[in-house]
Amino acid sequence: MTGEKSSDSSLLLVQIAHKDQTALAKLYDRYGRPSYGLAYKILGSVEEAEEVVLDVFSQIWQKAATYDPSRSRADTWLFMLTRSRSLDRLRVLQRTVRAAQACLEDAKIPSSSLAEPMEDAMIEERSAQVTAALEKLPAEQRIAIELAYYQGLTCAAIATKLGIPTGTVKTRIRLGISKLRQNLSEEI
């Protein structure tokens, strides 16, 4: 049975190489969930795992002709693509988190000795509230917001830096700001 499924998957890849969308849908129905499970296990994030699976199947659509059945089974090739994409994404996220943390440290501005003590206290309190609210956000949203607001990067620059689509960056920023507003309004 396993051999049948593998040869059937190999046939689907041949059909996908000829731009058969139905074959891609069948392959996705068969391996979408297991691929997601593998990506989630590596990344620990629903959003990132979903993006990896979409990237993998997009790559399969574009490069199915490069699959060589003499080198590996179709499912092995697909899971290898998923694992590689997940590890690449994990490395990018880890670098981004380290960069964002460094930016946060650099962005700490000492209070002016000329300002009123009450004003200083209010600024410090609000800064602590914003920092606490930022920490409550999912890492993907927090990183996008920090790159945009602390580093002044555009959405396109953030997309390039993170290796994700610009639309994804905009969505993460929009969702993150919405959650920040909600978190901050609860604290006031």
CSV table of N, CA and C in Angstrom, one decimal, residues 43 45 48 88-106 134-135 137-147 150-151 153 158 161-162 172:
chain,number,residue,atom,x,y,z
A,43,LEU,N,8.7,25.2,14.3
A,43,LEU,CA,8.6,26.7,14.5
A,43,LEU,C,7.8,27.0,15.7
A,45,SER,N,4.8,28.0,15.8
A,45,SER,CA,3.9,29.1,15.5
A,45,SER,C,2.9,28.7,14.4
A,48,GLU,N,3.5,30.9,11.2
A,48,GLU,CA,4.7,30.6,10.5
A,48,GLU,C,4.6,29.2,9.8
A,88,ASP,N,15.0,27.3,7.7
A,88,ASP,CA,15.4,28.6,7.2
A,88,ASP,C,14.6,29.7,7.9
A,89,ARG,N,13.2,29.5,8.0
A,89,ARG,CA,12.4,30.5,8.6
A,89,ARG,C,12.7,30.6,10.1
A,90,LEU,N,13.1,29.5,10.8
A,90,LEU,CA,13.4,29.6,12.2
A,90,LEU,C,14.7,30.4,12.4
A,91,ARG,N,15.7,30.2,11.5
A,91,ARG,CA,16.9,31.0,11.6
A,91,ARG,C,16.7,32.5,11.4
A,92,VAL,N,15.8,32.8,10.4
A,92,VAL,CA,15.5,34.2,10.1
A,92,VAL,C,14.8,34.8,11.4
A,93,LEU,N,13.9,34.1,11.9
A,93,LEU,CA,13.1,34.6,13.1
A,93,LEU,C,14.1,34.8,14.3
A,94,GLN,N,15.0,33.9,14.5
A,94,GLN,CA,15.9,34.0,15.6
A,94,GLN,C,16.8,35.2,15.4
A,95,ARG,N,17.3,35.4,14.2
A,95,ARG,CA,18.1,36.6,13.9
A,95,ARG,C,17.3,37.9,14.1
A,96,THR,N,16.1,37.9,13.7
A,96,THR,CA,15.2,39.0,13.8
A,96,THR,C,15.0,39.4,15.2
A,97,VAL,N,14.7,38.4,16.0
A,97,VAL,CA,14.5,38.6,17.5
A,97,VAL,C,15.7,39.2,18.1
A,98,ARG,N,16.9,38.7,17.8
A,98,ARG,CA,18.1,39.2,18.4
A,98,ARG,C,18.3,40.7,17.9
A,99,ALA,N,18.0,41.0,16.7
A,99,ALA,CA,18.2,42.3,16.1
A,99,ALA,C,17.2,43.3,16.8
A,100,ALA,N,15.9,42.8,17.0
A,100,ALA,CA,14.9,43.6,17.6
A,100,ALA,C,15.2,43.9,19.1
A,101,GLN,N,15.8,42.9,19.8
A,101,GLN,CA,16.2,43.1,21.1
A,101,GLN,C,17.3,44.2,21.2
A,102,ALA,N,18.2,44.1,20.3
A,102,ALA,CA,19.3,45.0,20.3
A,102,ALA,C,18.8,46.4,20.0
A,103,CYS,N,17.8,46.5,19.1
A,103,CYS,CA,17.2,47.8,18.8
A,103,CYS,C,16.5,48.4,20.0
A,104,LEU,N,15.8,47.6,20.7
A,104,LEU,CA,15.1,48.0,21.9
A,104,LEU,C,16.1,48.6,22.9
A,105,GLU,N,17.2,47.9,23.1
A,105,GLU,CA,18.2,48.4,24.0
A,105,GLU,C,18.8,49.7,23.6
A,106,ASP,N,19.0,49.9,22.3
A,106,ASP,CA,19.6,51.1,21.7
A,106,ASP,C,18.6,52.2,21.8
A,134,LEU,N,3.8,45.3,24.2
A,134,LEU,CA,4.5,44.7,23.1
A,134,LEU,C,4.9,43.2,23.4
A,135,GLU,N,5.3,43.0,24.7
A,135,GLU,CA,5.7,41.6,25.1
A,135,GLU,C,4.6,40.6,25.0
A,137,LEU,N,2.4,40.5,22.6
A,137,LEU,CA,2.1,40.2,21.2
A,137,LEU,C,2.8,38.9,20.7
A,138,PRO,N,2.2,38.2,19.7
A,138,PRO,CA,2.9,37.1,19.1
A,138,PRO,C,4.3,37.6,18.5
A,139,ALA,N,5.3,36.8,18.6
A,139,ALA,CA,6.6,37.3,18.1
A,139,ALA,C,6.6,37.9,16.7
A,140,GLU,N,5.9,37.3,15.8
A,140,GLU,CA,5.9,37.8,14.4
A,140,GLU,C,5.3,39.2,14.3
A,141,GLN,N,4.3,39.5,15.1
A,141,GLN,CA,3.7,40.8,15.1
A,141,GLN,C,4.6,41.8,15.8
A,142,ARG,N,5.2,41.4,16.9
A,142,ARG,CA,6.0,42.3,17.7
A,142,ARG,C,7.3,42.7,16.9
A,143,ILE,N,7.9,41.7,16.2
A,143,ILE,CA,9.1,41.9,15.4
A,143,ILE,C,8.8,42.9,14.3
A,144,ALA,N,7.6,42.7,13.6
A,144,ALA,CA,7.3,43.6,12.5
A,144,ALA,C,7.1,45.0,13.0
A,145,ILE,N,6.4,45.2,14.1
A,145,ILE,CA,6.2,46.5,14.7
A,145,ILE,C,7.5,47.1,15.1
A,146,GLU,N,8.3,46.4,15.8
A,146,GLU,CA,9.6,46.9,16.2
A,146,GLU,C,10.5,47.4,15.0
A,147,LEU,N,10.5,46.6,14.0
A,147,LEU,CA,11.3,47.0,12.8
A,147,LEU,C,10.7,48.2,12.2
A,150,TYR,N,10.8,51.1,15.6
A,150,TYR,CA,12.1,51.4,16.2
A,150,TYR,C,13.2,51.6,15.2
A,151,GLN,N,13.1,50.9,14.1
A,151,GLN,CA,14.2,51.0,13.1
A,151,GLN,C,13.7,51.9,11.9
A,153,LEU,N,11.9,51.1,9.3
A,153,LEU,CA,11.9,50.4,8.1
A,153,LEU,C,10.5,50.4,7.4
A,158,ILE,N,11.0,45.6,5.5
A,158,ILE,CA,10.8,44.5,6.5
A,158,ILE,C,10.6,43.2,5.8
A,161,LYS,N,13.8,41.9,4.6
A,161,LYS,CA,14.7,41.5,5.7
A,161,LYS,C,14.2,40.2,6.3
A,162,LEU,N,12.9,39.9,6.4
A,162,LEU,CA,12.4,38.7,7.0
A,162,LEU,C,12.1,37.6,5.9
A,172,ARG,N,0.6,41.7,9.7
A,172,ARG,CA,1.2,41.5,11.1
A,172,ARG,C,1.2,42.9,11.8
